[in-house]
XYZ file of C-alpha atoms in Angstrom:
777
model
C 130.756 285.657 179.746
C 128.262 288.514 179.601
C 125.310 286.397 178.407
C 124.646 283.385 180.608
C 121.969 280.856 181.447
C 121.176 278.991 184.682
C 119.664 275.836 183.211
C 117.783 274.486 180.199
C 114.692 272.265 179.785
C 115.581 268.561 179.815
C 112.676 266.932 178.057
C 113.432 267.818 174.433
C 111.329 269.722 171.927
C 109.289 266.604 171.116
C 109.530 265.128 174.625
C 112.291 262.770 173.567
C 113.338 262.195 177.182
C 109.811 261.111 178.095
C 109.766 258.628 175.220
C 113.174 257.216 176.145
C 112.340 256.852 179.836
C 109.029 255.151 179.238
C 110.599 252.840 176.663
C 113.249 251.888 179.214
C 110.727 251.316 181.987
C 108.640 249.103 179.715
C 111.686 247.062 178.673
C 111.669 248.153 175.022
C 115.177 249.650 175.264
C 118.139 249.020 177.524
C 120.317 251.240 179.670
C 122.811 251.995 176.902
C 120.067 253.271 174.615
C 118.551 255.394 177.380
C 121.902 256.990 178.165
C 122.561 257.585 174.470
C 119.226 259.369 174.097
C 120.034 261.525 177.139
C 123.457 262.401 175.772
C 121.997 263.385 172.407
C 119.581 265.768 174.145
C 122.355 267.327 176.215
C 124.546 267.982 173.191
C 121.652 269.368 171.158
C 120.722 271.759 173.968
C 124.307 272.862 174.543
C 124.646 273.677 170.845
C 121.383 275.596 170.861
C 122.541 277.733 173.784
C 125.987 278.340 172.336
C 124.484 279.326 168.993
C 122.230 281.824 170.788
C 125.351 283.684 171.906
C 125.932 282.461 175.454
C 129.421 282.901 176.789
C 129.216 279.426 178.325
C 126.573 276.745 178.705
C 125.298 275.311 182.007
C 126.103 271.623 182.466
C 124.939 269.086 185.049
C 121.497 270.727 184.911
C 120.240 267.696 182.974
C 118.565 264.829 184.847
C 116.950 261.524 183.969
C 114.289 262.216 186.593
C 115.038 264.964 189.134
C 118.122 267.007 190.008
C 117.546 266.767 193.776
C 117.406 262.979 193.494
C 120.606 263.128 191.416
C 122.301 265.098 194.189
C 121.161 262.661 196.881
C 122.452 259.708 194.868
C 125.795 261.366 194.186
C 126.162 261.981 197.939
C 125.213 258.441 198.933
C 122.123 259.759 200.750
C 120.118 256.628 200.003
C 117.883 255.007 202.631
C 118.207 251.299 203.376
C 116.145 248.895 201.315
C 116.784 250.331 197.855
C 119.403 247.900 196.627
C 122.436 250.153 197.002
C 125.693 248.733 198.270
C 127.332 251.439 200.313
C 130.348 252.982 198.664
C 129.520 251.678 195.221
C 127.913 253.391 192.256
C 124.184 253.956 192.204
C 122.576 251.786 189.553
C 119.602 252.845 187.464
C 117.651 250.153 189.294
C 118.210 251.920 192.602
C 117.750 255.361 191.062
C 114.360 254.561 189.566
C 113.234 252.683 192.671
C 113.796 255.841 194.674
C 111.846 257.781 192.044
C 109.034 255.376 191.212
C 108.904 252.521 193.692
C 109.843 248.875 193.459
C 108.051 247.857 190.271
C 109.912 250.375 188.159
C 113.108 248.636 189.222
C 111.744 245.201 188.502
C 111.062 246.310 184.941
C 114.535 247.746 184.515
C 116.077 244.575 185.925
C 114.621 242.622 183.039
C 117.721 243.750 181.162
C 119.803 241.471 183.365
C 121.884 243.956 185.342
C 123.788 242.359 188.208
C 123.274 245.080 190.794
C 121.738 244.387 194.199
C 117.971 244.551 194.026
C 115.702 246.591 196.300
C 113.602 245.061 198.994
C 110.250 243.859 197.673
C 107.688 246.624 197.835
C 110.166 249.473 198.334
C 108.132 252.701 198.031
C 109.101 255.788 196.076
C 110.516 258.765 197.928
C 108.097 261.484 198.968
C 107.481 264.072 196.274
C 106.672 267.743 196.818
C 106.589 271.044 194.965
C 109.802 272.860 194.097
C 109.322 276.249 195.766
C 106.269 277.940 194.196
C 106.485 276.178 190.835
C 104.628 273.214 189.347
C 107.840 271.206 189.207
C 107.973 268.342 191.745
C 111.172 267.167 193.389
C 111.920 263.998 195.338
C 112.625 264.664 198.995
C 115.920 263.142 200.237
C 115.589 261.113 203.441
C 118.520 261.605 205.793
C 119.271 260.113 209.181
C 121.227 261.080 212.252
C 124.900 260.478 211.748
C 124.378 260.299 207.980
C 127.567 259.037 206.371
C 127.747 260.913 203.098
C 129.778 259.064 200.481
C 130.693 260.284 197.021
C 129.267 257.641 194.683
C 130.199 259.689 191.625
C 131.092 263.232 190.602
C 128.410 263.980 187.989
C 129.253 267.680 187.713
C 132.833 266.776 186.803
C 131.660 264.159 184.327
C 129.250 266.633 182.706
C 131.944 269.296 182.468
C 134.402 266.897 180.862
C 131.741 265.642 178.429
C 130.941 269.195 177.369
C 134.542 270.298 176.963
C 135.369 267.181 174.915
C 132.518 268.193 172.621
C 133.938 271.716 172.294
C 131.630 273.644 174.600
C 132.704 276.293 177.111
C 130.842 275.093 180.190
C 129.801 276.208 183.668
C 128.947 273.259 185.943
C 125.793 273.523 188.058
C 125.386 272.085 191.554
C 122.534 272.274 194.018
C 124.169 274.122 196.911
C 124.871 272.206 200.131
C 122.678 274.280 202.429
C 119.653 274.240 200.119
C 120.109 270.483 199.639
C 119.866 269.965 203.374
C 116.979 272.402 203.824
C 115.021 270.590 201.105
C 115.624 267.208 202.770
C 113.909 265.614 205.748
C 115.053 263.377 208.565
C 114.054 259.729 208.898
C 113.731 260.246 212.650
C 110.958 262.254 214.249
C 113.564 264.584 215.713
C 116.660 266.037 214.177
C 117.595 268.781 211.756
C 119.214 268.133 208.366
C 121.403 271.218 208.882
C 123.199 269.330 211.672
C 124.649 267.110 208.932
C 126.461 269.967 207.157
C 129.981 269.161 208.482
C 129.795 265.654 207.031
C 128.476 266.900 203.710
C 130.985 269.645 202.938
C 134.022 267.411 202.250
C 132.242 265.917 199.211
C 131.364 269.366 197.880
C 134.962 270.444 198.506
C 136.292 267.439 196.615
C 133.916 268.179 193.741
C 135.211 271.749 193.472
C 138.809 270.528 193.550
C 138.136 268.105 190.725
C 136.318 270.740 188.672
C 139.237 273.100 189.112
C 141.691 270.368 188.096
C 139.575 269.656 185.014
C 139.901 273.301 183.931
C 136.573 274.797 184.971
C 136.727 278.537 185.615
C 133.277 278.994 187.185
C 130.929 276.736 189.086
C 127.272 277.613 189.685
C 126.029 276.749 193.161
C 122.241 277.055 193.338
C 121.020 278.201 196.749
C 117.352 279.069 196.155
C 116.638 278.741 199.888
C 118.331 282.112 200.334
C 115.053 283.748 199.267
C 113.167 282.128 202.175
C 112.710 283.239 205.759
C 115.874 281.889 207.397
C 116.493 280.873 210.970
C 119.672 281.979 212.688
C 120.863 278.394 212.384
C 120.373 278.448 208.615
C 122.235 281.736 208.357
C 125.159 280.247 210.268
C 125.054 277.223 207.987
C 125.422 279.392 204.881
C 128.363 281.254 206.419
C 130.071 278.053 207.542
C 129.511 276.248 204.239
C 130.935 278.969 202.026
C 133.822 279.772 204.331
C 134.810 276.130 203.955
C 134.266 275.912 200.195
C 135.998 279.210 199.428
C 139.176 277.817 200.939
C 139.338 274.910 198.504
C 137.795 276.339 195.328
C 140.615 278.554 194.069
C 141.227 279.276 191.268
C 137.665 278.155 190.538
C 135.142 281.001 190.866
C 131.802 280.373 192.605
C 128.601 281.876 191.188
C 125.985 281.776 193.935
C 122.524 281.773 192.391
C 119.222 282.736 193.972
C 115.826 282.737 192.287
C 112.030 282.684 192.713
C 112.113 285.846 194.796
C 114.176 288.558 196.397
C 116.887 288.204 199.026
C 115.408 290.981 201.196
C 116.813 290.574 204.722
C 119.202 287.897 203.443
C 120.962 290.289 201.060
C 123.670 291.226 203.540
C 124.244 287.546 204.289
C 124.590 286.674 200.608
C 126.919 289.608 199.932
C 129.110 288.638 202.885
C 129.692 285.093 201.634
C 133.168 284.545 200.122
C 131.942 283.875 196.580
C 132.869 285.493 193.280
C 129.435 286.096 191.820
C 125.804 286.468 192.902
C 122.737 285.948 190.738
C 119.658 288.080 191.452
C 116.124 287.386 190.244
C 115.135 290.840 188.988
C 111.872 289.643 187.446
C 110.337 288.551 190.726
C 112.175 291.204 192.750
C 113.463 294.147 190.685
C 113.546 296.267 193.847
C 116.581 294.366 195.120
C 118.869 295.771 192.420
C 119.426 299.177 194.053
C 120.486 297.862 197.496
C 122.602 295.165 195.857
C 124.436 297.776 193.774
C 124.966 299.941 196.851
C 126.326 297.126 199.018
C 128.051 294.649 196.715
C 131.872 294.510 196.906
C 133.438 296.047 193.778
C 134.923 292.773 192.568
C 131.779 290.704 193.033
C 130.226 289.741 189.709
C 126.490 290.370 189.611
C 124.362 288.141 187.400
C 121.175 290.026 186.606
C 118.090 287.878 185.978
C 116.268 290.218 183.590
C 114.392 287.709 181.382
C 111.461 285.829 182.917
C 112.344 282.142 183.074
C 108.837 281.125 184.204
C 106.401 282.710 181.777
C 105.936 282.954 178.023
C 105.645 286.691 177.465
C 108.348 288.558 175.596
C 110.581 290.705 177.730
C 110.071 294.445 177.656
C 113.621 294.964 176.474
C 113.508 298.723 176.977
C 112.596 298.313 180.662
C 115.099 295.476 181.173
C 117.857 297.454 179.497
C 117.025 300.352 181.800
C 117.808 298.157 184.810
C 120.977 296.983 183.113
C 122.108 300.549 182.449
C 121.361 301.414 186.065
C 123.705 298.628 187.107
C 126.350 299.672 184.578
C 126.279 303.219 185.909
C 127.303 301.926 189.337
C 129.717 299.117 188.456
C 132.295 298.156 185.872
C 130.677 296.358 182.955
C 133.037 293.383 183.320
C 131.457 292.611 186.704
C 127.968 292.297 185.192
C 126.294 289.325 183.530
C 122.843 289.001 181.970
C 120.705 285.885 182.504
C 117.150 284.622 182.805
C 115.589 285.072 186.231
C 115.847 281.329 186.962
C 116.503 278.082 185.136
C 114.545 277.772 181.912
C 113.352 274.374 183.175
C 109.941 276.004 183.655
C 109.669 277.281 180.074
C 108.697 275.509 176.824
C 111.628 275.080 174.468
C 110.899 276.832 171.178
C 108.128 279.088 169.880
C 109.240 278.602 166.278
C 106.960 275.631 165.625
C 103.800 277.230 167.047
C 102.421 278.111 163.632
C 98.828 277.408 164.695
C 98.875 280.211 167.269
C 97.077 283.407 166.422
C 99.813 285.590 164.881
C 99.121 288.539 167.182
C 99.291 286.372 170.303
C 102.394 284.629 169.022
C 104.128 287.972 168.519
C 103.754 288.663 172.243
C 105.442 285.428 173.350
C 108.901 283.918 173.889
C 109.899 280.354 174.843
C 113.294 279.207 176.118
C 115.080 279.575 172.806
C 113.695 283.084 172.277
C 114.534 284.011 175.875
C 118.166 283.185 175.179
C 118.013 285.575 172.229
C 116.687 288.266 174.572
C 119.544 287.613 177.007
C 122.007 287.893 174.142
C 120.498 291.208 172.961
C 120.725 292.727 176.431
C 124.287 291.505 176.849
C 125.215 293.027 173.515
C 123.743 296.331 174.647
C 125.866 296.157 177.784
C 129.028 295.467 175.794
C 128.478 297.782 172.833
C 125.983 300.380 174.028
C 122.332 301.140 173.315
C 122.774 302.080 169.628
C 123.940 298.531 168.879
C 120.560 297.123 169.912
C 118.251 300.010 169.033
C 116.451 298.008 166.348
C 115.674 295.250 168.856
C 114.540 297.814 171.429
C 112.243 299.487 168.908
C 110.733 296.143 167.914
C 110.145 295.328 171.573
C 108.502 298.717 172.119
C 106.106 298.060 169.234
C 105.185 294.622 170.545
C 104.531 295.905 174.046
C 102.370 298.711 172.667
C 100.437 296.269 170.484
C 99.681 294.060 173.455
C 98.574 296.942 175.674
C 96.251 298.313 172.991
C 94.687 295.014 171.897
C 90.877 294.915 172.370
C 90.995 291.157 172.961
C 92.423 291.614 176.466
C 89.399 293.177 178.173
C 85.735 292.105 178.322
C 83.228 294.607 179.712
C 80.786 291.844 180.670
C 83.432 290.128 182.790
C 84.253 293.395 184.536
C 80.570 293.964 185.262
C 80.168 290.447 186.686
C 83.098 290.956 189.053
C 81.846 294.385 190.114
C 78.407 292.951 190.925
C 79.813 290.317 193.290
C 78.902 290.440 196.991
C 80.367 288.797 200.138
C 77.394 286.387 200.151
C 78.768 284.825 196.966
C 81.485 283.229 199.105
C 79.214 281.695 201.765
C 77.343 278.370 201.891
C 73.802 278.667 203.226
C 74.461 276.564 206.352
C 77.406 275.460 208.492
C 79.083 272.104 207.840
C 77.292 270.228 210.638
C 73.910 270.945 209.055
C 75.167 270.276 205.530
C 76.716 266.973 206.615
C 73.386 265.668 207.866
C 71.597 266.710 204.676
C 74.282 265.115 202.517
C 74.251 261.825 204.413
C 70.479 261.644 204.064
C 70.806 262.172 200.305
C 73.882 260.021 199.630
C 73.392 257.171 202.198
C 77.067 256.261 202.147
C 78.600 253.551 204.375
C 81.405 254.170 206.882
C 84.794 254.606 205.210
C 83.179 255.472 201.850
C 85.337 254.730 198.825
C 85.875 256.948 195.807
C 88.587 257.918 193.353
C 89.990 261.327 192.559
C 88.511 261.579 189.079
C 90.410 260.235 186.109
C 90.889 256.679 184.889
C 93.721 255.478 182.626
C 94.287 257.510 179.513
C 95.211 254.449 177.499
C 96.842 254.509 174.094
C 93.414 253.702 172.661
C 91.791 256.674 174.397
C 94.543 259.031 173.240
C 94.375 257.633 169.714
C 90.613 258.185 169.556
C 91.035 261.792 170.634
C 93.859 262.363 168.157
C 91.866 260.810 165.320
C 88.987 263.185 166.013
C 91.322 266.175 166.046
C 92.759 265.105 162.682
C 89.264 264.767 161.248
C 89.649 261.022 160.688
C 86.449 260.309 162.653
C 83.212 262.227 162.962
C 82.057 263.948 166.114
C 79.213 261.429 166.350
C 81.643 258.497 166.183
C 83.905 260.047 168.813
C 81.035 260.730 171.188
C 79.767 257.176 170.767
C 83.247 255.975 171.747
C 83.232 258.207 174.834
C 79.800 256.956 175.882
C 81.056 253.384 175.658
C 84.136 254.194 177.745
C 82.076 255.956 180.399
C 79.540 253.139 180.589
C 82.321 250.569 180.931
C 83.932 252.579 183.728
C 80.627 252.986 185.572
C 79.863 249.259 185.389
C 83.388 248.409 186.504
C 83.191 250.769 189.486
C 79.882 249.249 190.518
C 81.357 245.754 190.329
C 84.482 246.852 192.201
C 82.379 248.222 195.043
C 83.183 251.926 194.758
C 80.649 253.964 196.734
C 80.916 257.353 195.004
C 81.616 257.060 191.292
C 83.314 259.245 188.709
C 82.805 259.233 184.958
C 86.519 258.708 184.221
C 87.380 261.888 182.280
C 88.070 260.052 179.008
C 87.200 263.169 177.042
C 89.780 265.279 178.890
C 93.349 265.816 177.755
C 94.493 267.629 180.902
C 92.864 268.861 184.098
C 93.545 272.500 183.171
C 93.737 272.555 179.392
C 90.420 270.724 178.994
C 88.490 273.398 180.906
C 90.478 276.206 179.347
C 89.288 275.078 175.918
C 85.729 276.010 176.957
C 86.693 279.413 178.372
C 87.280 282.760 176.725
C 90.632 284.418 177.410
C 92.826 281.317 176.901
C 95.136 280.297 174.063
C 96.857 276.956 173.422
C 100.180 275.771 172.102
C 101.089 272.640 170.179
C 104.444 271.881 171.813
C 104.534 274.157 174.859
C 105.545 271.252 177.105
C 107.245 271.648 180.473
C 108.377 268.990 182.932
C 106.281 268.367 186.022
C 108.297 265.406 187.317
C 110.205 262.526 185.733
C 108.554 261.700 182.420
C 105.401 263.604 183.324
C 105.047 266.684 181.123
C 102.274 269.255 181.027
C 101.326 271.784 178.371
C 99.997 274.826 180.254
C 97.481 276.935 178.385
C 98.088 280.669 178.103
C 95.791 283.186 179.791
C 96.034 286.329 177.678
C 92.769 288.156 178.446
C 89.658 288.319 180.620
C 88.204 284.873 181.402
C 84.552 283.889 181.024
C 82.442 280.735 180.486
C 80.211 281.009 177.404
C 78.482 277.642 178.024
C 78.522 274.581 180.315
C 81.741 272.582 180.170
C 81.190 269.245 181.930
C 77.477 268.892 182.588
C 76.707 266.709 179.592
C 79.112 263.888 180.373
C 78.578 263.959 184.139
C 74.798 263.807 183.674
C 75.159 260.936 181.211
C 77.296 258.996 183.682
C 74.784 259.621 186.479
C 71.981 258.299 184.256
C 73.753 254.921 184.173
C 73.769 254.271 187.930
C 71.871 254.717 191.147
C 75.079 255.423 193.046
C 76.177 259.064 193.455
C 78.350 260.444 190.684
C 80.883 263.214 191.343
C 81.174 266.075 188.950
C 84.847 266.936 188.432
C 86.223 270.475 188.066
C 89.579 272.204 188.455
C 89.494 275.106 190.894
C 90.231 278.765 190.166
C 93.638 278.872 191.852
C 94.879 275.804 189.972
C 93.366 276.967 186.675
C 95.499 280.081 186.984
C 98.582 278.594 188.637
C 98.969 275.839 186.058
C 98.695 278.195 183.132
C 101.051 280.784 181.745
C 99.168 283.725 183.182
C 98.864 287.235 181.797
C 101.136 289.713 183.551
C 99.275 292.929 182.722
C 96.706 292.617 185.547
C 97.015 291.385 189.147
C 96.843 287.635 189.633
C 93.987 288.135 192.089
C 91.833 289.529 189.290
C 92.451 286.458 187.117
C 91.565 284.120 190.003
C 88.302 285.982 190.626
C 87.276 285.801 186.985
C 87.891 282.056 187.044
C 85.969 281.674 190.305
C 82.799 283.161 188.831
C 83.118 281.109 185.648
C 83.382 277.925 187.732
C 80.540 279.022 190.025
C 78.190 278.870 187.059
C 79.434 275.382 186.179
C 78.899 274.101 189.730
C 75.352 275.459 189.740
C 74.622 273.799 186.394
C 75.957 270.449 187.619
C 73.683 270.605 190.642
C 70.706 271.483 188.448
C 71.500 268.412 186.327
C 71.145 266.139 189.352
C 74.811 265.753 190.350
C 74.919 265.284 194.133
C 78.644 265.865 194.638
C 81.075 268.197 192.886
C 84.830 267.991 193.339
C 86.721 271.225 192.785
C 90.389 270.282 192.674
C 92.884 272.769 194.123
C 96.266 270.980 194.137
C 98.027 274.269 193.399
C 96.730 276.309 196.314
C 99.818 275.507 198.398
C 102.076 275.918 195.384
C 100.910 279.492 194.881
C 101.707 280.410 198.469
C 104.245 283.254 198.612
C 107.627 282.065 199.838
C 107.817 284.680 202.585
C 105.459 284.409 205.545
C 104.812 288.150 205.588
C 103.365 287.995 202.060
C 100.939 285.144 202.629
C 97.892 286.565 204.353
C 96.525 288.475 201.363
C 97.113 285.574 198.991
C 95.442 283.033 201.268
C 92.488 285.299 201.953
C 91.926 285.783 198.237
C 92.543 282.137 197.269
C 90.083 280.891 199.896
C 87.469 283.442 198.869
C 87.797 282.482 195.196
C 87.327 278.794 196.032
C 84.254 279.621 198.098
C 82.813 281.774 195.328
C 83.109 278.789 192.997
C 81.657 276.340 195.548
C 78.899 278.251 197.313
C 76.070 278.418 194.791
C 74.646 275.013 195.832
C 72.159 273.685 198.389
C 73.177 272.046 201.663
C 72.545 268.528 200.350
C 75.043 268.928 197.504
C 78.451 267.789 198.678
C 81.505 269.842 197.714
C 84.810 267.979 197.548
C 88.282 269.339 196.943
C 91.587 267.624 196.287
C 95.183 268.617 197.025
C 98.374 266.661 196.468
C 102.140 266.782 197.084
C 102.065 269.732 199.443
C 102.915 270.514 203.039
C 99.816 271.725 204.869
C 101.028 272.718 208.335
C 101.459 276.395 207.550
C 98.127 276.812 205.720
C 95.833 274.418 207.569
C 93.684 277.262 208.878
C 93.089 278.487 205.344
C 92.267 274.979 204.140
C 89.632 274.785 206.870
C 88.332 278.207 205.790
C 87.706 276.798 202.298
C 84.876 274.885 204.003
C 84.792 272.002 201.526
C 82.631 269.176 202.816
C 85.331 266.622 201.913
C 89.020 267.106 201.186
C 91.182 264.354 199.692
C 94.943 264.657 200.075
C 98.146 262.815 199.187
C 99.424 260.868 202.180
C 100.688 257.470 200.943
C 104.315 258.439 200.318
C 104.546 260.184 203.663
C 102.865 257.209 205.402
C 100.086 259.484 206.655
C 102.544 262.008 208.085
C 100.778 264.839 206.246
C 97.625 264.079 208.247
C 99.280 265.322 211.423
C 98.557 268.921 210.492
C 94.845 268.126 210.150
C 94.827 266.231 213.441
C 96.626 268.929 215.414
C 94.329 271.577 213.985
C 91.259 269.409 214.691
C 90.113 269.838 211.094
C 86.308 269.845 211.318
C 85.173 268.417 207.957
C 85.621 265.063 206.226
C 88.984 263.862 204.872
C 90.114 261.280 202.328
C 93.796 260.502 203.012
C 95.288 258.779 199.965
C 96.209 255.124 200.527
C 97.762 254.427 197.119
C 100.641 256.421 195.619
C 99.525 256.620 192.009
C 102.721 258.305 190.836
C 104.451 254.936 191.220
C 103.652 251.765 189.226
C 103.776 249.815 192.483
C 100.459 248.243 193.573
C 100.078 248.109 197.384
C 98.152 245.197 198.850
C 94.990 245.463 200.954
C 96.864 244.952 204.207
C 99.160 247.901 203.523
C 96.200 250.129 202.705
C 94.329 248.928 205.777
C 97.345 249.700 207.949
C 97.528 253.211 206.508
C 93.848 253.746 207.238
C 94.320 252.558 210.796
C 97.098 255.112 211.194
C 94.753 257.738 209.756
C 92.004 256.727 212.194
C 94.370 257.466 215.059
C 94.486 261.089 213.884
C 91.020 261.663 212.386
C 87.708 260.323 213.745
C 86.757 257.259 211.718
C 83.303 258.629 210.925
C 84.939 261.474 208.955
C 87.368 259.339 206.911
C 87.058 258.561 203.208
C 89.130 255.989 201.308
C 90.723 256.980 198.006
C 93.970 257.013 195.986
C 96.397 259.897 196.281
C 95.488 261.431 192.942
C 93.832 260.799 189.584
C 94.625 257.593 187.692
C 95.183 258.897 184.164
C 98.915 258.047 184.174
C 98.419 254.446 185.345
C 97.256 251.477 183.279
C 94.298 249.225 183.952
C 96.548 246.332 184.957
C 97.599 248.448 187.946
C 94.288 250.192 188.589
C 92.055 247.130 188.828
C 94.002 245.263 191.538
C 94.810 248.461 193.452
C 91.153 249.516 193.569
C 90.139 245.977 194.587
C 92.657 246.149 197.433
C 91.427 249.608 198.425
C 87.799 248.459 198.599
C 88.827 245.364 200.551
C 90.696 247.535 203.060
C 87.660 249.773 203.542
C 85.309 246.812 203.973
C 87.660 245.260 206.515
C 87.564 248.414 208.613
C 83.765 248.596 208.326
C 83.488 245.050 209.576
C 85.869 245.782 212.424
C 83.894 248.881 213.412
C 80.646 246.898 213.378
C 81.941 244.291 215.844
């Protein structure tokens, strides 16, 4: 088992899982067809991995929505009100209610299943970012005295399915301590780690059943081992694995860590009674030497030498050097080769990207190609360097070609960065003065209403864009269609009572890719899809060289929309941190340099929007928290640079021009000072799923600027009524002065349909008007 993998993308090369899920939710297929589609994907992916030369394939890494939600359901960690009868199996109705809210279940129930139904209006679980990636997981809600109950043993079922199909398999489980650390308590007080004793018997029973089924290894993912750990968490790891080691034999436990280095947790990890330890040597190659020096001789070391999170080909010569270093210290049979983390974060196959520039394509590798790289390195470990010399020489040539390419560097971009001054990151006046100037210009009412930017990307909108790309319509016809869509959205917003309008973003395919198409230094794939959450997939562009803006990107459509109304129109941009974070970024220069290049490109766009008469510009930065280093000691430099880059982009405007920003699905407590330092006039944030809990950080900090706490969770098809939104706003007003509150959804509306958007916006406006009337009494 020299060549291994930690996990594979779930969605399918052509996003087959997305199609199956959305067909099920809409009632076009039933549960049997959904499960058949999922099984077909699993078997196809297992075969692909086996054919690449893996010693065994990971199983139970597949999910219909999210692996953390799967774990919670298997453990019976389901809050009341979701239609689950304790001790019984978890139906798809309950599963998708937890993921999407009550309406998703109502749709599924149209198939006539006899399971208990959720309470009317049951909300989706809170969603947040998975470590420092753009994957979102659903946060389990636990309670004091939680009675964990095994509703199923999915890892055992997956292992048995794979072995029946002829695959040598290694089951994957989210480790017990990380599961608890990623969860939250229903009560204001309490610590999920206190629930460990009640959780371990189910994990122990799972290991017993896997062993009885014939499994030789089980992969227990404990990514929280790369975080700063409390003494209590350290004791929890020791207690958990002491318990599990006593029941696992003869099953061997592979403890996997990823997304960073173990650092001060290395001794803890090496002391745990497990049989193998996976190290992320892409993010933290420096941990190899101390691990080799300290690891017990019999401990298998899985070396993550291939980047599971980016699209660049591995420098095989450098990776093989690390592998040979390990082989010089340990017996080869105790070493395994793997990607740095699950390939969940990678597109599936580069083979079909025939439209990519051939030189760029030669520099890249997707999941399938990364498995080939793992197999090459493993072969070199088994048979020696001469056996893979041809592959090493090819890699050397590719790396040299990339380093020497003139398309990477732009002298004009370098000169622009060098000419920057500290004043570029400063507004002319403090917020108090800007606020007065903006109110005089905008004349907004109390509790002003707005949306985050996008309106539904309907099948008709997508079809019009696709037809233009295929050349089936002219540019003039397409632009006439866009003008009609924008005018309709402006008139509808006016009728609905929205105070600050948006143009709807009908011309945009994605909040990063759309802007990247106007910028130099980016490339684009046809099928480079990765999962963001559930059926939501994104296709990150690729930053390969210096970034610049040859011409305005958004001014034309924003100015057209403003010409249709007397109400203020927001210009909509994606910020420099998110433009980089949600792309596959070049790895030959520091990330800070890429962010700064993007900041100056966006600065020019903001200035042009203001010159075109746009009174408010929203610069979205949902990824600023996502990019935060996992260790506290590493954060100061990142935050300083991220804040400065935002301010460079935002600070070229007059006091009366209002700068908005938007962030979603993040915890803010540990970066609230930096968010304040961004000095946006208005920030809108996701708060509906947490029932305004995320506002507490802003209240405790006494955040000085204006805030729009989301009152509608747009990642769920559920439509909240006006009373629910009003209640949320009243909770918000207990934390934030009412005169600084805005009213808006959690996020953009592109994934929703108009049948949901129209009533939800009507309810939102009604809630705001109710509070205005109350304040006027």
